[in-house]
Structures are given as C-alpha cells and as structure tokens.
Coordinates of C-alpha atoms in Angstrom, one line a residue:
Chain A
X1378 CA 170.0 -22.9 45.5
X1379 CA 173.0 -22.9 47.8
X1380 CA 173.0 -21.1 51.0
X1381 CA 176.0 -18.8 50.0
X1382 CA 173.1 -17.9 46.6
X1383 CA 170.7 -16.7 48.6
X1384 CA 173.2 -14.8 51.7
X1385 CA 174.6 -13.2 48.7
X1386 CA 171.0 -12.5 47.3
X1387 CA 169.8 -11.2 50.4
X1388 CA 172.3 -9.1 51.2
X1389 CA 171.8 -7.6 47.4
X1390 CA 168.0 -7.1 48.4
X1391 CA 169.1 -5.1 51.6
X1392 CA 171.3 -3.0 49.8
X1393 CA 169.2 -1.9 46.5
X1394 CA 165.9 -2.1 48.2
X1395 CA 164.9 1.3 47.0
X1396 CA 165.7 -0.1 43.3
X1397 CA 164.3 -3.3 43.2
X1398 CA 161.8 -3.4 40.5
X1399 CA 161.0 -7.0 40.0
X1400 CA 160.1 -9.0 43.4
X1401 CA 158.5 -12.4 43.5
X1402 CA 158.5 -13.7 47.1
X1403 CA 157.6 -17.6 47.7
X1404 CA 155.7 -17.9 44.1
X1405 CA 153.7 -20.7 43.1
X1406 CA 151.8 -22.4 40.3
X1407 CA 149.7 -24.6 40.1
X1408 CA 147.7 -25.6 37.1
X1409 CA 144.1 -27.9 36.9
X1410 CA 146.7 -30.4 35.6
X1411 CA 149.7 -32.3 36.1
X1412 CA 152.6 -30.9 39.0
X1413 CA 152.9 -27.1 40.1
X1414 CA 154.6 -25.1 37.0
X1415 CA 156.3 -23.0 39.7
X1416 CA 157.2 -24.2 43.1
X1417 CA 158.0 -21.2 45.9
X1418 CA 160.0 -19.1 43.6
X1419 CA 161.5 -15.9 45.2
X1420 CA 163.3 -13.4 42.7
X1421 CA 164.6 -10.0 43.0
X1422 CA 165.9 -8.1 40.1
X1423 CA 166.6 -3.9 40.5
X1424 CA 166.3 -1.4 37.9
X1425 CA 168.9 -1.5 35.3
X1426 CA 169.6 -5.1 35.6
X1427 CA 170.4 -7.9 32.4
X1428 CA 169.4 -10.9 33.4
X1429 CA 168.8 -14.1 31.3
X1430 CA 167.0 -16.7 32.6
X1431 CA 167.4 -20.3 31.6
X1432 CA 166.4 -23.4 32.1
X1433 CA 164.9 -26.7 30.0
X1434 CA 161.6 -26.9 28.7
X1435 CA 158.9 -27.4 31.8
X1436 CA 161.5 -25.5 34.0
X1437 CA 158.8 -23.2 35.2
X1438 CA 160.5 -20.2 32.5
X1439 CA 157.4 -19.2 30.6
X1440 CA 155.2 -19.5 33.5
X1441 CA 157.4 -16.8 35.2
X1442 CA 157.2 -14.9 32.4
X1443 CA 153.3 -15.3 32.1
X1444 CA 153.4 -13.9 35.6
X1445 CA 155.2 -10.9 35.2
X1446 CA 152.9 -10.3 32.6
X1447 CA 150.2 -10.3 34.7
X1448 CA 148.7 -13.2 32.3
X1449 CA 148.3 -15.1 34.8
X1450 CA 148.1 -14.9 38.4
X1451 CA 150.3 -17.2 41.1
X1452 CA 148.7 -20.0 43.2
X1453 CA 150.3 -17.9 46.3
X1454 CA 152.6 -15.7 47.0
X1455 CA 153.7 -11.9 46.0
X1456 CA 154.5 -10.3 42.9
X1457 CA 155.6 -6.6 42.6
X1458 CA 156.7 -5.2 39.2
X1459 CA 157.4 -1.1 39.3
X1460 CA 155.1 -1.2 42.6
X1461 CA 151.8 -2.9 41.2
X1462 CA 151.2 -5.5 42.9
X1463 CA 150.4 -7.9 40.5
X1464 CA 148.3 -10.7 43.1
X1465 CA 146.1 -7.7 44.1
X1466 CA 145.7 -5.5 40.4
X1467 CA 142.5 -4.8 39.4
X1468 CA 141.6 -6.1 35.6
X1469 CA 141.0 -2.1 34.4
X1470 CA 144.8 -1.4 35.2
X1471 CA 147.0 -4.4 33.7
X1472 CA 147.0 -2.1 30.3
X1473 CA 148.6 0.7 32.6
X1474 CA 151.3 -1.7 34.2
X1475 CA 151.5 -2.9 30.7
X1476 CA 152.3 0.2 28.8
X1477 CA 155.6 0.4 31.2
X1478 CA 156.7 -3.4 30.0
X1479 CA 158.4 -3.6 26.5
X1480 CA 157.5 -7.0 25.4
X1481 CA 159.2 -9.4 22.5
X1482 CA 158.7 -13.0 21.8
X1483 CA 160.2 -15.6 19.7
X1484 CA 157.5 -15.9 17.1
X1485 CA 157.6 -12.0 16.6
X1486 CA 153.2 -11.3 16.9
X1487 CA 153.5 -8.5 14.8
X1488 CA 149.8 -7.7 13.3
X1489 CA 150.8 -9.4 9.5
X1490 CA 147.9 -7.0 7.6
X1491 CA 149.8 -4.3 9.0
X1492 CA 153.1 -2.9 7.8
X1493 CA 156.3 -2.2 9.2
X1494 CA 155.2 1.5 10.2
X1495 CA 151.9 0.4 11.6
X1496 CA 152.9 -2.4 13.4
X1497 CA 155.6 -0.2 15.2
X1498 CA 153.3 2.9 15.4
X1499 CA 149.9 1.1 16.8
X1500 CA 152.1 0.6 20.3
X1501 CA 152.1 4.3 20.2
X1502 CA 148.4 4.9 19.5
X1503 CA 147.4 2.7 22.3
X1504 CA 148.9 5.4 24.7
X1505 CA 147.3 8.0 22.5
X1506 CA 149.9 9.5 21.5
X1507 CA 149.6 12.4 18.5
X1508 CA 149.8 11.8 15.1
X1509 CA 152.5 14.5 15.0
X1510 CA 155.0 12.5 17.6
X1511 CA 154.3 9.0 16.4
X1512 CA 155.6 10.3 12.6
X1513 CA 158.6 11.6 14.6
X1514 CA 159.0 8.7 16.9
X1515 CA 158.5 5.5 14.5
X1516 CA 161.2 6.6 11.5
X1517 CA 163.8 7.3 14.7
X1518 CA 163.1 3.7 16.7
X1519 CA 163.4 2.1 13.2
X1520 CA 166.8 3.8 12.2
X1521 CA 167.8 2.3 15.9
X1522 CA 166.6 -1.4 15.0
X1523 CA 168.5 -0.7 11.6
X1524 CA 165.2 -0.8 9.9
X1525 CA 164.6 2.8 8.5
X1526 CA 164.7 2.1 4.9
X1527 CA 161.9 -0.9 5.4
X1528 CA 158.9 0.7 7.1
X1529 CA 156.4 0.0 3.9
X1530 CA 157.2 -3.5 4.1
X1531 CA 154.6 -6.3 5.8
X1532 CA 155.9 -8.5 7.8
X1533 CA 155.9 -11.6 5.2
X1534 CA 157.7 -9.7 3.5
X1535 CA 160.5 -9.1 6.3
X1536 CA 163.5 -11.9 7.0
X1537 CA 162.9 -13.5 10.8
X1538 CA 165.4 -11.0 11.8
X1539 CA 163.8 -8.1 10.9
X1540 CA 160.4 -9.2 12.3
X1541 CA 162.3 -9.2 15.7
X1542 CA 163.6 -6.1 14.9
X1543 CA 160.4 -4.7 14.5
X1544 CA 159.0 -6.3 17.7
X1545 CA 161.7 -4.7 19.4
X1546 CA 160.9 -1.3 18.2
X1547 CA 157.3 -1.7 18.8
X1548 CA 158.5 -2.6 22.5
X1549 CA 160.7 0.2 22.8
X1550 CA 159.1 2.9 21.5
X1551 CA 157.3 3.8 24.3
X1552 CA 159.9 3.6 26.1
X1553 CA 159.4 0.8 28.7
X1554 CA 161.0 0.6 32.2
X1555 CA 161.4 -3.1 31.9
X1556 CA 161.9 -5.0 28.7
X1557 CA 160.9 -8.9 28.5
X1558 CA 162.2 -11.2 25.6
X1559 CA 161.2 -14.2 25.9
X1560 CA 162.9 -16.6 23.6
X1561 CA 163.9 -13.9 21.3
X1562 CA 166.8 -15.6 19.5
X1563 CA 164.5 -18.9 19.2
X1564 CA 163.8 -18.7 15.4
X1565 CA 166.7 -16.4 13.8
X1566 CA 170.3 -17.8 12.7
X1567 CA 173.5 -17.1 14.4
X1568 CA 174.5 -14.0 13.3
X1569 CA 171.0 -12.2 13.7
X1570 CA 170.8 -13.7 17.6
X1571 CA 173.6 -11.6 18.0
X1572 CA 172.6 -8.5 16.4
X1573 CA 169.4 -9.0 18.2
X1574 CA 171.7 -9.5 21.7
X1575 CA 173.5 -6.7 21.0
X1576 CA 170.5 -4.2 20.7
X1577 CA 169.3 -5.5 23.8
X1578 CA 172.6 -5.2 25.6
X1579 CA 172.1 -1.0 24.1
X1580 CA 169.0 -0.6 25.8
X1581 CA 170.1 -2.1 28.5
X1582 CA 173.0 0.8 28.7
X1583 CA 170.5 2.8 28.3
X1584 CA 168.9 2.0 31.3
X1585 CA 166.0 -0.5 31.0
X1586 CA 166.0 -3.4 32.7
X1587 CA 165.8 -6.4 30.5
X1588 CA 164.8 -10.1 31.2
X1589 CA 165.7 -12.6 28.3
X1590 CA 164.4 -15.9 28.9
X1591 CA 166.9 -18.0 26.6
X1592 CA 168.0 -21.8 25.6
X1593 CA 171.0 -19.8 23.7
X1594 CA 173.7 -21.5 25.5
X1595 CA 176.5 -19.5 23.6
X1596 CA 175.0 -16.3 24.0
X1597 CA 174.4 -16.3 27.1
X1598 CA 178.1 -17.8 28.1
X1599 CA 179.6 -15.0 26.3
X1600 CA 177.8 -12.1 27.3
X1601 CA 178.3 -12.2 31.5
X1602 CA 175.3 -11.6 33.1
X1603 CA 173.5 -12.7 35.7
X1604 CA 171.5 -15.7 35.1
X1605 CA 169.1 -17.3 36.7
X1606 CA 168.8 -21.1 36.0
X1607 CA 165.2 -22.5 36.5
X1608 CA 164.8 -26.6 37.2
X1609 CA 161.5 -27.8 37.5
X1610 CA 159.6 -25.0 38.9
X1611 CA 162.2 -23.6 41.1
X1612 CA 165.3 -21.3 41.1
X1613 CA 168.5 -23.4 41.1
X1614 CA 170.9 -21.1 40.5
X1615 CA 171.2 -17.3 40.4
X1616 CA 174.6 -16.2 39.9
X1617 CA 176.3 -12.6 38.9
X1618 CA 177.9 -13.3 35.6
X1619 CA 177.3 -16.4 35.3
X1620 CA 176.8 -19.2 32.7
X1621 CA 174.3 -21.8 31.3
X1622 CA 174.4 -24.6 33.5
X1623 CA 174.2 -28.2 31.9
X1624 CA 171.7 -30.4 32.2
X1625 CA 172.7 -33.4 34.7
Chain B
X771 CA 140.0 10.8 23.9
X772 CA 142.1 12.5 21.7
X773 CA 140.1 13.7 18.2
X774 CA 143.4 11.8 16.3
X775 CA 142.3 8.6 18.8
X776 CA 138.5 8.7 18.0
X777 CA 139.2 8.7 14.2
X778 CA 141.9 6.1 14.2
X779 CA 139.8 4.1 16.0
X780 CA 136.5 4.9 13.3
X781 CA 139.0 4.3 10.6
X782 CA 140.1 1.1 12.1
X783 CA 136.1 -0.2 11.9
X784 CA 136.1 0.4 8.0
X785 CA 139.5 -1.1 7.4
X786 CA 138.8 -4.6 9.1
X787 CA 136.2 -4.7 6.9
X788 CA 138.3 -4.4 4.0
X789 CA 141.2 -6.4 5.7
X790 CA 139.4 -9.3 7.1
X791 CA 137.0 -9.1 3.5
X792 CA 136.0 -12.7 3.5
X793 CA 134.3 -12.8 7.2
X794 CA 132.7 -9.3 6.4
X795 CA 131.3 -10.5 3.7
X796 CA 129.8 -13.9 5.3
X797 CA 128.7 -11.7 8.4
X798 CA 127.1 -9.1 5.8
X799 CA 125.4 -12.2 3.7
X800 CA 124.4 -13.4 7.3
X801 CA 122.7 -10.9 8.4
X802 CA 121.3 -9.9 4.6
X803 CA 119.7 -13.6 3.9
X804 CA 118.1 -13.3 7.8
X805 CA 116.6 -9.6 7.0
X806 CA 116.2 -10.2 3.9
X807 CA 113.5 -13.2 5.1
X808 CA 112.2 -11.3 8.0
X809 CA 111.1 -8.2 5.0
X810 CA 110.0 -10.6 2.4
X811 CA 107.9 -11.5 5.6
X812 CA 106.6 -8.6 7.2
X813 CA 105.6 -7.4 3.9
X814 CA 103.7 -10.6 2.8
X815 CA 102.0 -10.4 6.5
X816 CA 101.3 -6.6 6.6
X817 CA 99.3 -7.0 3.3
X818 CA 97.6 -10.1 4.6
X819 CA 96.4 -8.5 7.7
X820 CA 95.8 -5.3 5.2
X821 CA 93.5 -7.3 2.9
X822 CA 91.8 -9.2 5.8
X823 CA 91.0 -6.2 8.0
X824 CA 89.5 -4.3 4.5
X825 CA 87.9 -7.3 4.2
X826 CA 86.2 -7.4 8.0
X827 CA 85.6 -3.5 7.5
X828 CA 83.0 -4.5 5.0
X829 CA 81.0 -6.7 7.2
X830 CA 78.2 -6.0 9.0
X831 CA 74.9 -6.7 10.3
X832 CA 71.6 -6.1 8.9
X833 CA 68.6 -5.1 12.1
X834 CA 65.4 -5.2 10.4
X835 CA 62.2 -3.8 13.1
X836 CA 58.7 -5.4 13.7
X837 CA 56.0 -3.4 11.2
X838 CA 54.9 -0.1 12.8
X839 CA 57.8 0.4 15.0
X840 CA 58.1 3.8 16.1
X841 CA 60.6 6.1 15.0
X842 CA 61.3 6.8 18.6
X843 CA 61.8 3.1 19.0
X844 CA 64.0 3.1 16.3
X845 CA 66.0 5.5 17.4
X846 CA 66.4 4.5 20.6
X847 CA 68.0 0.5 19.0
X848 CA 70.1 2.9 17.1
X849 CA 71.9 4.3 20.5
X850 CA 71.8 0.4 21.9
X851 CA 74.0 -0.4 19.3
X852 CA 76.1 2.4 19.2
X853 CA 76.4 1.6 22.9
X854 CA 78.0 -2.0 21.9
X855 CA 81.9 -2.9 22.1
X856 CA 81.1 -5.0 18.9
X857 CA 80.0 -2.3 16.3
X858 CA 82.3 0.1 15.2
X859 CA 79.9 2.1 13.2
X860 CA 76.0 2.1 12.6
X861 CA 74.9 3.2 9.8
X862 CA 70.4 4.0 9.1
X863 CA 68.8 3.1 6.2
X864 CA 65.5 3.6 5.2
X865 CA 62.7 1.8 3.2
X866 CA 63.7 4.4 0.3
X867 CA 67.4 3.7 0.6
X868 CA 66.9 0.0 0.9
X869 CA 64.5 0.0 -2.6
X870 CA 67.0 2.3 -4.3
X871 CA 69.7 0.6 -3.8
X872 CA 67.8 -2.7 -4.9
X873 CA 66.8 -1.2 -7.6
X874 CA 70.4 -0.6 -8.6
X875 CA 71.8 -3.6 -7.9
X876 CA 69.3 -5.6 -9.7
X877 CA 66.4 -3.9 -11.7
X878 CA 68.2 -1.3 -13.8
X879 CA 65.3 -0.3 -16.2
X880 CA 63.0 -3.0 -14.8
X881 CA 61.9 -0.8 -11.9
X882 CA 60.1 1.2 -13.7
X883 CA 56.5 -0.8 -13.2
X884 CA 56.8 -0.4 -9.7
X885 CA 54.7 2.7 -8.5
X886 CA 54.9 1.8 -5.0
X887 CA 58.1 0.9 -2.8
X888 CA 57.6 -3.3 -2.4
X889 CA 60.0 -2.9 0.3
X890 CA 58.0 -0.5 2.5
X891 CA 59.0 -2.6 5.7
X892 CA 62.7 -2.6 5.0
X893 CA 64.5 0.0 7.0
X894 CA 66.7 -0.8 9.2
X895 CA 70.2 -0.7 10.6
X896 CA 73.6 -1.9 9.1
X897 CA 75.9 -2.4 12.4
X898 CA 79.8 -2.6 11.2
X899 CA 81.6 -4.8 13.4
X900 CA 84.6 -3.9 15.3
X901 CA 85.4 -7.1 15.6
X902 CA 84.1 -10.2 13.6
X903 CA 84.3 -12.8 15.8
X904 CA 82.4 -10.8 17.8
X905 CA 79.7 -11.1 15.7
X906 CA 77.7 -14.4 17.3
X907 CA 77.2 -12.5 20.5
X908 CA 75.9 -9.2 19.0
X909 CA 73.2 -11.4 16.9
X910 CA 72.3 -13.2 20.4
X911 CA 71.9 -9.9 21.5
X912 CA 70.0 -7.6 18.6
X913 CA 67.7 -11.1 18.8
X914 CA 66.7 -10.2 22.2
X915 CA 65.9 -7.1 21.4
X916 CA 61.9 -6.2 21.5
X917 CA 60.4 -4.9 18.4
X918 CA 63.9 -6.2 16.1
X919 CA 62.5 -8.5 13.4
X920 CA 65.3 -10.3 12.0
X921 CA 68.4 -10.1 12.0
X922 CA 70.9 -10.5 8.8
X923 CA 74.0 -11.5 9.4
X924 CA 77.2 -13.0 7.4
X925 CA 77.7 -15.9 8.8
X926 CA 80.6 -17.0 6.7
X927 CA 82.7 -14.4 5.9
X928 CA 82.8 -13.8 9.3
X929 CA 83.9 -17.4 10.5
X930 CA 86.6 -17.6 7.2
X931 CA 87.9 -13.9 8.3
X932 CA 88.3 -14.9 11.7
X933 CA 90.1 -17.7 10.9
X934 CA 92.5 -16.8 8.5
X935 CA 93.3 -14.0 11.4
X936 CA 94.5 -16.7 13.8
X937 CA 96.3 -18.3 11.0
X938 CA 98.1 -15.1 10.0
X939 CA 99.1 -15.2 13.6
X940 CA 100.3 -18.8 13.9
X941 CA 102.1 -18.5 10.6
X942 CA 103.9 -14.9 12.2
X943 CA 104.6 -16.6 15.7
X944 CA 106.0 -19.7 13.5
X945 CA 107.6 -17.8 11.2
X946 CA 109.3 -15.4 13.5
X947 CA 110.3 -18.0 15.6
X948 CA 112.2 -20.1 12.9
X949 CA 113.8 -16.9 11.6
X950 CA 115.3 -16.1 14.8
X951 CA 116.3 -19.9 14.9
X952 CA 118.4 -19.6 11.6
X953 CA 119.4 -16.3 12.5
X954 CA 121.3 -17.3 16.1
X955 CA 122.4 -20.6 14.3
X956 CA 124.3 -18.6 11.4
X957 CA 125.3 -15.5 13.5
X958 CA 126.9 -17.8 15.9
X959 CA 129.0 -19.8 13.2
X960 CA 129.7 -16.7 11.8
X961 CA 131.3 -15.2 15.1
X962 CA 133.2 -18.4 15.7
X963 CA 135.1 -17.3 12.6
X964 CA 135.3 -14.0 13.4
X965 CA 137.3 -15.8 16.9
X966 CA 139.8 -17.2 15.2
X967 CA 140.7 -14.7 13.1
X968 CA 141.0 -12.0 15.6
X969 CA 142.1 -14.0 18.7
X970 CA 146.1 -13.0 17.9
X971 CA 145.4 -9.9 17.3
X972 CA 143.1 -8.8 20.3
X973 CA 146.5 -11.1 22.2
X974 CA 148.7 -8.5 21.1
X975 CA 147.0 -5.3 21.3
X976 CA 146.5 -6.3 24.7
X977 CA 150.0 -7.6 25.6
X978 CA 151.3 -3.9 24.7
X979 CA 148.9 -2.3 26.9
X980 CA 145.6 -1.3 25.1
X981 CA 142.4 -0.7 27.5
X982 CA 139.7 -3.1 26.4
X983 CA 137.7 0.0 25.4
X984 CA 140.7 0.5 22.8
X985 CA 140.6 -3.0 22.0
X986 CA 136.5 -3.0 21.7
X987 CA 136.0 -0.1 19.6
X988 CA 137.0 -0.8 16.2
X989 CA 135.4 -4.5 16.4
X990 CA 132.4 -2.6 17.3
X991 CA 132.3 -0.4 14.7
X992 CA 133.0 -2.3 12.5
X993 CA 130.3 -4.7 13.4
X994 CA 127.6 -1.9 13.2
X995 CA 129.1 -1.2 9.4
X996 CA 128.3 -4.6 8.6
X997 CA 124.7 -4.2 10.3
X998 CA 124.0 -1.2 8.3
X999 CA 125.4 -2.6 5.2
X1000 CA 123.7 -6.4 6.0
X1001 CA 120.0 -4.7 6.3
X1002 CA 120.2 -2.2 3.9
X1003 CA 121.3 -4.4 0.9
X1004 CA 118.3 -6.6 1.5
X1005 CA 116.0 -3.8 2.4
X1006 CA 116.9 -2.8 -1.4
X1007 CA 116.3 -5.6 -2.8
X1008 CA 112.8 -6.4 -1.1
X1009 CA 111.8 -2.8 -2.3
X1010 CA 112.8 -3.4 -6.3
X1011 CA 110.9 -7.2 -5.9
X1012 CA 107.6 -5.8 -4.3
X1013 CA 106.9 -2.9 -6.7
X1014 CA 107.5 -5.4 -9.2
X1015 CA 105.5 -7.8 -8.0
X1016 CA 102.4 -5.5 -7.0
X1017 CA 102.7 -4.1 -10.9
X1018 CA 102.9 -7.6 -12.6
X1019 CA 99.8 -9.0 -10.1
X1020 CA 97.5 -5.6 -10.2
X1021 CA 98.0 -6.1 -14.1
X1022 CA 97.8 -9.8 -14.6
X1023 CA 94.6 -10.4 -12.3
X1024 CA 93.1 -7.3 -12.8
X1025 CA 89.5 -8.3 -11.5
X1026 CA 91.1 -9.6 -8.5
X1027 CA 92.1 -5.7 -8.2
X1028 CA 88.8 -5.3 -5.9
X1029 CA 89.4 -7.9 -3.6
X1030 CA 93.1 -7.4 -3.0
X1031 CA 94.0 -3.9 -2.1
X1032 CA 97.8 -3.9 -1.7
X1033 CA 99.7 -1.8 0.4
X1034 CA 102.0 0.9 -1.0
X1035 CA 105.7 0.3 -0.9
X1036 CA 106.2 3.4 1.4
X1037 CA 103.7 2.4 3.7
X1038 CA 105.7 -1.5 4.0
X1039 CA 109.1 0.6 4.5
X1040 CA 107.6 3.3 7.0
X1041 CA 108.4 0.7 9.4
X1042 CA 110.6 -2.3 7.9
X1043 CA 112.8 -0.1 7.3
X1044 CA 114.3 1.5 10.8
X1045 CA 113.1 -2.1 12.3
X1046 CA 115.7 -4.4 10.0
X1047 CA 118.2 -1.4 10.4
X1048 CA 118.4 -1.5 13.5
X1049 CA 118.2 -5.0 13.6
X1050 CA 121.2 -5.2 11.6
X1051 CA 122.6 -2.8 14.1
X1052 CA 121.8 -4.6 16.7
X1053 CA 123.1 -8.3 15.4
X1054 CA 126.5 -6.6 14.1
X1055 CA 126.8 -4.5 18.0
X1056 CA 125.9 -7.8 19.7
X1057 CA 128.1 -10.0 17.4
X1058 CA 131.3 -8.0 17.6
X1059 CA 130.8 -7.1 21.5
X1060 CA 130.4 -10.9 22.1
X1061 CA 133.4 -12.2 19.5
X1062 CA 135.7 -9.7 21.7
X1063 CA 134.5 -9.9 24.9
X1064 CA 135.3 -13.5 25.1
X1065 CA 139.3 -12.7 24.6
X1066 CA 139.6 -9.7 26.8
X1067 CA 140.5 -11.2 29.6
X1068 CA 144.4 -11.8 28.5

C-alpha cells in the first residue's frame, strides 16, 4: 500500500467514523501450518459501501472473509462488524451478529432435500418469524431474484444461476445490513455473472453494504468500485473505483 | 418460542427421518438388533433366576429331636430357628403328619396292616432356607443343638442351585458386557454416518444465523423417534417369539411342566418394556446430541 492509500484512507476513517461498519485494525492469521494467511491487515469499509475484493488464490481473501464471519478468530488484532466485536464475542451470540450478515457463496449451500421455497423460507424460521409473514415474504424475495414462478423446484433441478439466485434471496430476506458474496460469479456463465452483479449492485442502492470477493476480472473493471487487492496476506491496494490489478 | 417454531421444529424430527431414510433406518436396525438381544436376554435370564429361586423355595431342612423331648423343648428349637438369618420359614410336623404323608407317598392301600404309627419318633421341623448356600452353616448349627437328633439336609440340590446362581450371574455380567460392547461399536459407526450426512447442512443453518438450540432440536427429536421406533419393533417381536415359544415347550415337554414354571409374558414386559424404551431413548438422545454437538462450533 502506498502512503498517498492509506492518507487518503485515513482521512475517509476520520470523516465517516460514525458509519464505519466494517473495521479490521492490524489483523493477523496464523494457521498450525505453513506462513500467516493474513499479515497486519487494517480495513475500513462504512455502511452503504460496494466493495470487491480481489486477489490470487492464497492472497489471504477467504481468510478475511472467514473472519468477518466470525468463523474464525485472528491471531491479533481487532475486528468490529455492526459494533460486535468479533475477537471478544461470546459463542451464544455469533447467530445474533449473524442474522444481520446476508451470506452467498460460489457453490450456492442451499439444503438440496429442500425446495426452492424452503430453502429460501428456513432463513426466515431461524429468526422465528410467523408462518403468516414468511408466506408473504418468500413469493416477494423470489419475484426480486426473478424466481417466482420456480419456488416448487429442488435445487438439482435449478440451472447454477438460479441456485445463486436462491442463495441470494435466502440472504436477503431478512434483510441483512451487510451482504457477503464470496466468489459468487465462480461457477455461472457470462451472462448470469452479470445478472447476478446486477442484483447485487440493487441491493446495494438499496442500502446494504456489500463485499464481493471476486477473480471476475471483467466485472469488476466495469462496474467502478472500490476494490481492494489482497497479495499474500496483506492489503496492496485499496482504491475508490478502481480496477483488478494484474499479477506481476 | 413461538407455538409455529416448536412445531416446525417437531415436524423437522419426523421429516429427517423420512429424508435421510437410509441412516434412519440403519440407526433404527442399530438400535433394534442391540434391544432386541438385550430382551431376548433379560427374558431368558428372568425365567432362569424364576425357575431357580422356585427351585431353592422348595428346599429345606429336616430337624429330627432326641426320643422324649419335651414339647416345651420343642418349641423352644422352633423359635431358635425362626430366630436364624438362614430360614425363611419353619414349618412343624408331627409323628402323625410325618406317617400320613408316608403313607401317601408310598403305601397307598398297603398301610392298612399298620395299627400303630411305625414312625412314632418322627416329628420334627422342616426349616425353608432363605438362602441355600446358607445351608452348611445352619446344619453346623441345628447339629449343635442339644436334644436335635439328626439333621436331614439336601446336600445336592443345594450345591447345584447355588451354582447355577453364580453362573446365571457370570453369564448376565458377560452377557451385558458384550452387548454394550456391540452396542457402542455399531452406535458409533452409525453416527459417523449420520456426520457426514449432516455436516453441510448443520454449516449452513448455522452460517445464516440459527442458535445451536435451533440447530439441536430437530436432530434430537428425531433421534428420540428412532429410539422409540428402534425398541419398540424389537420389543414386538420378542413378545410374538416368547408366547410362542412358552406354548410350543409347555406342550411338547409336558412333564417337564412341574419343573419349569415359566414366567408370564406380562410379567417379562412389566419391566423390559419401559427399560429398552428408554434405552432406545436414551441411545437415539445421546446419538443425535453427540453427531451435532461435534459441528456446532462453526
């Protein structure tokens, strides 16, 4: 990271201090084996943010994503996501810090004995909600993912792109302050990586933050975020609308 | 908990079971081949120890007095044996008694030429025991007694009975033992299975945010089902298999009738029943809590 990244990064943090939602502050990992996944990693990201963040594989990407999850925990340092602090949260809250995450990854993990419906509906039923409001809730997040007419269907049964679709709808449906995709282009063609894109970029209007950990090169060149480029466990790069940086 | 929340989560119990069919039904046949072994068992045992104990209640000890004994005296050896951990019951019987029953058991018409009782000196005592092995040191003692005669007791029966009591108890320890062997062996296999099949999806539910009780509860119930179902499909069979068996022996080896005095099948299931039920219970609890436990911590 150059000097002029992080003045302009700090000076971001001063200004939206009150917004920031994501903070990792001098973040390590370390695992039994091999060299740290993550190496002093300091990230700030406010509310209502799109940021994709890239990288090759080992880059330290998934590991970052593992710890926002609250997955895992860092070697040292501090995490805050929505004010839990993640180094300190005890095991009987993570499924409250949770509920406030929407989550999609690339190989979908929707329950395959379950249908389209269920699948989308069981998010719901975690947080308990009434029988009444999921029948209400489920048909309207599937018209959004363009999925109304396919909520019998089991997820076999569904192309790759739907089977994202429906993660996305099981992620949004109760309705999450921060939405994490992590590779969620990684199996679907072209033309549904965009649709998928373009749903995210809606939420996002709609004012969820979203994290999309990508190798999508054209995507994320054309779509003008800020991206963060990850090397070998540490930030490299974090620019405002910036692009996927080549490997040297 | 919302009512809605309690039974989705009761009807998520019965629909693994029809979802993941294959391990419920190796868990049920897991737990149904261990209770079924463990009845088959308890009710071979509990007839054993019934036979053997009708058997022990039959033997006693004869106390024959020295000619011209007092009645006083007599009565007075009467309360020493009551007074003794080893008889359960004393019973008095006198010349007359002792030459009827002879008579009886022997004579028939025969008796008739007798005008006196040839077995004038013959009262005496029949001491049940409470406990056969017990029986050496009541004789030590009854011999030590002043004006006791002789003393007629069944050596035999009681050293046989008192072995095949220790033996009934080896074979239970042994049996019990090995059946709780196969039991952990099979139950463990079968929740390794149960593992891998459920590892993704206790991942996701908890990656969206579900408390582990949310994640427990339906793995639990449905464990119990299988319990219930696992005990009471053998508990069936074992109850169809004994009658039969008790009919076809009590007809076949019908002068055997006297010596073995089966159990009913009501008495067996008084207690075999609510023990492999809640053994099932207990295996299918234990099982699920364990299989999940283990993949909480995401």
């Amino acid at each position: 990271m150059t000097e002029k990244d992080r003045k302009r990064r700090r000076g971001r943090r001063t200004a939206d201090l009150g917004n920031e939602i994501i903070t990792l502050e001098n973040v390590s990992k370390a695992y039994a084996t091999g060299a740290p996944a993550l190496n002093g990693v300091s990230l700030h990201i406010n509310r209502g943010e799109f940021v994709f963040i890239v990288g090759d594989s080992g880059s330290g990407k998934s590991t970052l994503i593992k710890l926002l999850l609250r997955e895992l925990t860092p070697t040292s340092g501090y995490i805050n996501v929505m004010g839990y602090d993640l180094v300190k949260i005890k095991h009987r809250k993570i499924p409250k810090f949770r509920r406030n995450l929407g989550i999609v990854f690339q190989d979908f993990r929707l329950l395959k004995d379950r249908n389209v419906y269920e699948n989308v509906a069981f998010a719901q039923r975690i947080i308990q909600v009434s029988n009444k409001e999921i029948k209400r809730n489920v048909p309207s997040i599937l018209a959004t993912v363009g999925l109304a007419g396919k909520y019998k269907a089991k997820p076999r049964q569904l192309s790759g792109g739907e089977q994202q679709r429906v993660a996305l709808a099981r992620a949004l449906i109760n309705r999450p302050t921060i939405l994490l995709a992590d590779e969620p282009t990684g199996n679907l063609d072209p033309k549904n990586s965009w649709e998928i894109m373009k749903l995210l970029e809606q939420i996002n209007e709609n004012g969820t933050t979203v994290l999309v950990v990508t190798h999508n090169r054209e995507i994320v060149n054309s779509m003008q975020k800020r991206v963060v480029t990850m090397k070998k466990g540490i930030i490299v790069s974090d620019e405002e609308k910036g692009g996927y940086i080549d490997e040297d | 908990m919302r009512i809605s929340t309690f039974f989705y989560t009761i009807g998520q119990g019965f629909r693994n079971i029809i979802r993941n069919k294959w391990f419920s039904l190796a868990s049920i046949a897991t737990i149904g081949a261990c209770l079924f072994l463990f009845g088959l068992f308890y009710a071979i045992l509990s007839n054993f120890e019934h036979i053997v104990k009708k058997a022990e209640e039959g033997i006693y000890v004869s106390v024959f007095f020295q000619e011209g004994t007092s009645d006083t005296r007599i009565a007075e050896i009467g309360d020493m044996l009551w007074r003794r951990v080893e008889v359960s019951e004393v019973e008095f019987v006198s010349a007359e008694e002792a030459w009827e029953g002879f008579k009886d058991d022997y004579l028939g018409e025969y008796s008739d030429g007798f005008t006196e009782n040839p077995l004038a000196n013959s009262a005496h005592y029949k001491a049940y025991l409470s406990d056969v092995s017990l029986q050496p040191a009541l004789v030590t003692y009854l011999e030590s007694i002043e004006d006791v005669r002789r003393v007629n007791k069944s050596e035999i029966t009681a050293t046989t009975l008192s072995g095949i009591n220790a033996l009934i108890a080896y074979i239970s320890i042994g049996i019990i033992a090995i059946l709780f062997a196969v039991s952990i062996f099979l139950i463990s296999n079968t929740v390794t299975i149960g593992i891998s099949v459920r590892k993704e999806e206790i991942n996701i539910m908890k990656y969206i945010g579900a408390t582990d009780f949310f994640v427990r509860s339906p793995f639990v119930i449905e464990g119990i089902l299988i319990g219930v179902i696992g005990s009471l499909i053998p508990m069936g069979i074992i109850y169809v298999i004994y009658n039969n068996v008790i009919s076809y022996v009590t007809e076949r080896f019908s002068m055997l009738t006297k010596l073995l005095d089966f159990l009913p099948v009501e008495t067996i299931f008084h207690i075999l029943l609510p023990v492999s039920v809640a053994m099932g219970v207990g295996i299918g609890f234990l099982g699920s809590i364990v299989t999940v436990r283990k993949h909480l911590r995401v």
